Coordinates of C-alpha atoms in Angstrom, one line a residue:
M355 CA 59.0 170.2 126.9
S356 CA 58.9 170.7 123.0
S357 CA 55.8 172.0 121.4
I358 CA 55.4 168.7 119.7
S359 CA 55.6 166.8 122.9
K360 CA 53.2 169.1 124.4
R361 CA 50.8 168.6 121.4
V362 CA 51.1 164.9 121.8
K363 CA 50.4 164.9 125.7
E364 CA 47.4 167.2 125.2
A365 CA 45.9 165.0 122.3
V366 CA 46.3 161.6 124.2
I367 CA 44.7 163.0 127.3
D368 CA 41.9 164.5 125.4
L369 CA 41.5 161.4 123.5
E370 CA 41.2 159.3 126.6
H371 CA 38.5 161.4 128.1
Q372 CA 36.7 161.1 124.7
V373 CA 36.9 157.5 125.0
W374 CA 35.6 157.2 128.5
R375 CA 32.7 159.7 127.6
A376 CA 31.9 157.2 124.7
L377 CA 32.0 154.3 127.3
R378 CA 29.1 156.1 129.0
E379 CA 27.0 155.9 125.8
S380 CA 27.8 152.3 124.6
G381 CA 30.6 150.0 123.6
S382 CA 29.8 150.6 119.9
A383 CA 30.5 154.4 120.4
V384 CA 34.3 153.4 121.0
L385 CA 34.6 151.6 117.8
P386 CA 35.6 154.6 115.8
Y387 CA 38.5 155.4 118.1
L388 CA 40.2 151.8 117.7
A389 CA 43.0 150.9 115.5
P390 CA 42.1 147.6 113.7
E391 CA 44.7 145.6 115.5
C392 CA 43.6 147.1 118.9
V393 CA 43.9 144.9 122.2
M394 CA 41.8 145.5 125.3
L395 CA 42.5 143.9 128.7
V396 CA 39.4 144.6 130.9
N397 CA 39.2 143.2 134.3
D398 CA 38.1 139.5 134.3
Q399 CA 37.9 139.2 130.5
D400 CA 40.5 137.5 128.4
I401 CA 42.5 139.5 126.0
L402 CA 40.2 141.0 123.5
D403 CA 41.2 141.6 120.1
S404 CA 40.0 141.0 116.5
K405 CA 40.7 137.3 116.8
S406 CA 39.5 136.6 120.3
K407 CA 36.1 134.9 121.2
P408 CA 34.2 137.2 121.6
S409 CA 36.0 139.6 119.4
L410 CA 36.7 143.0 120.8
Q411 CA 34.1 144.4 118.5
E412 CA 31.5 141.7 119.6
F413 CA 32.2 142.3 123.1
L414 CA 31.8 146.2 122.8
E415 CA 28.5 145.7 120.7
S416 CA 26.8 143.1 122.8
E417 CA 28.4 142.3 126.3
F418 CA 29.8 145.7 127.3
R419 CA 27.7 147.7 129.9
P420 CA 28.1 151.5 129.8
W421 CA 29.7 153.2 132.7
T422 CA 27.5 155.8 134.5
S423 CA 30.3 158.3 135.6
F424 CA 34.1 158.4 135.6
D425 CA 36.9 160.6 137.0
I426 CA 40.4 160.2 135.6
Y427 CA 43.2 161.7 137.7
D428 CA 46.9 161.2 138.4
I429 CA 47.5 161.2 134.5
H430 CA 51.0 160.3 133.4
V431 CA 51.9 160.4 129.6
V432 CA 55.0 158.8 128.1
E433 CA 55.7 160.0 124.6
I434 CA 57.0 157.0 122.5
D435 CA 57.7 159.2 119.5
M436 CA 56.2 162.1 117.7
M437 CA 53.2 159.9 116.6
A438 CA 52.7 157.6 119.5
A439 CA 52.2 157.8 123.3
V440 CA 51.1 155.9 126.4
V441 CA 48.8 157.4 129.0
C442 CA 48.6 155.9 132.4
Y443 CA 46.1 157.1 135.1
K444 CA 44.1 156.4 138.1
V445 CA 40.3 156.2 137.6
I446 CA 37.0 156.1 139.8
A447 CA 33.9 154.9 137.6
S448 CA 30.5 153.9 138.6
V449 CA 27.8 151.6 137.0
Q450 CA 24.1 152.2 137.7
R451 CA 21.8 149.2 137.3
G452 CA 18.2 149.8 137.8
A453 CA 17.0 151.2 141.0
K454 CA 20.2 149.7 142.9
P455 CA 22.7 152.2 144.3
P456 CA 25.5 152.7 141.8
R457 CA 28.5 150.3 142.2
I458 CA 31.8 152.2 142.3
Y459 CA 35.0 150.9 140.8
Q460 CA 38.6 152.3 141.6
G461 CA 41.8 151.3 139.8
L462 CA 44.3 151.8 137.1
A463 CA 44.2 152.1 133.4
S464 CA 46.6 152.7 130.6
S465 CA 46.1 153.2 126.8
T466 CA 48.5 153.4 123.9
W467 CA 47.8 155.6 121.1
K468 CA 49.3 156.1 117.7
Q469 CA 48.8 158.9 115.0
E470 CA 48.3 157.6 111.6
A471 CA 49.5 159.3 108.4
S472 CA 46.0 160.7 108.0
A473 CA 46.8 162.6 111.4
E474 CA 44.0 160.7 113.0
W475 CA 44.8 159.2 116.4
K476 CA 43.9 155.6 117.0
L477 CA 43.9 153.5 120.2
C478 CA 46.2 150.5 119.9
S479 CA 45.9 149.0 123.4
H480 CA 43.8 149.6 126.6
H481 CA 44.1 148.0 129.9
Q482 CA 41.9 148.6 132.8
S483 CA 42.1 147.0 136.4
L484 CA 39.3 148.1 138.4
G485 CA 37.8 146.7 141.4

């Protein structure tokens, strides 16, 4: 593996963990990571983007409920080129609502990341299928 490929792989894995940590805070905490054209497919929601109803931003700011915990494992990275990659993995996440026991979800997720001319990485698409 070339040093550039290694850098890309490490970057997108780190970014994916950063996004999940942000999702423990709030949906709004994820917004700085998103490319303007970002698309998300989240379980039983429609395809969420800037034109959907609700828009991706509206969903994250008002309807999204933060995760309590997460564990990402069995991570696979596919480098698209020197400035883009897809990361696919298995995830276990939980949600705590009040005094009820946490609800545990397991499933698959994937994200596509691109590095902009500014060298900043942005999330282009994210899909999670958790049940």
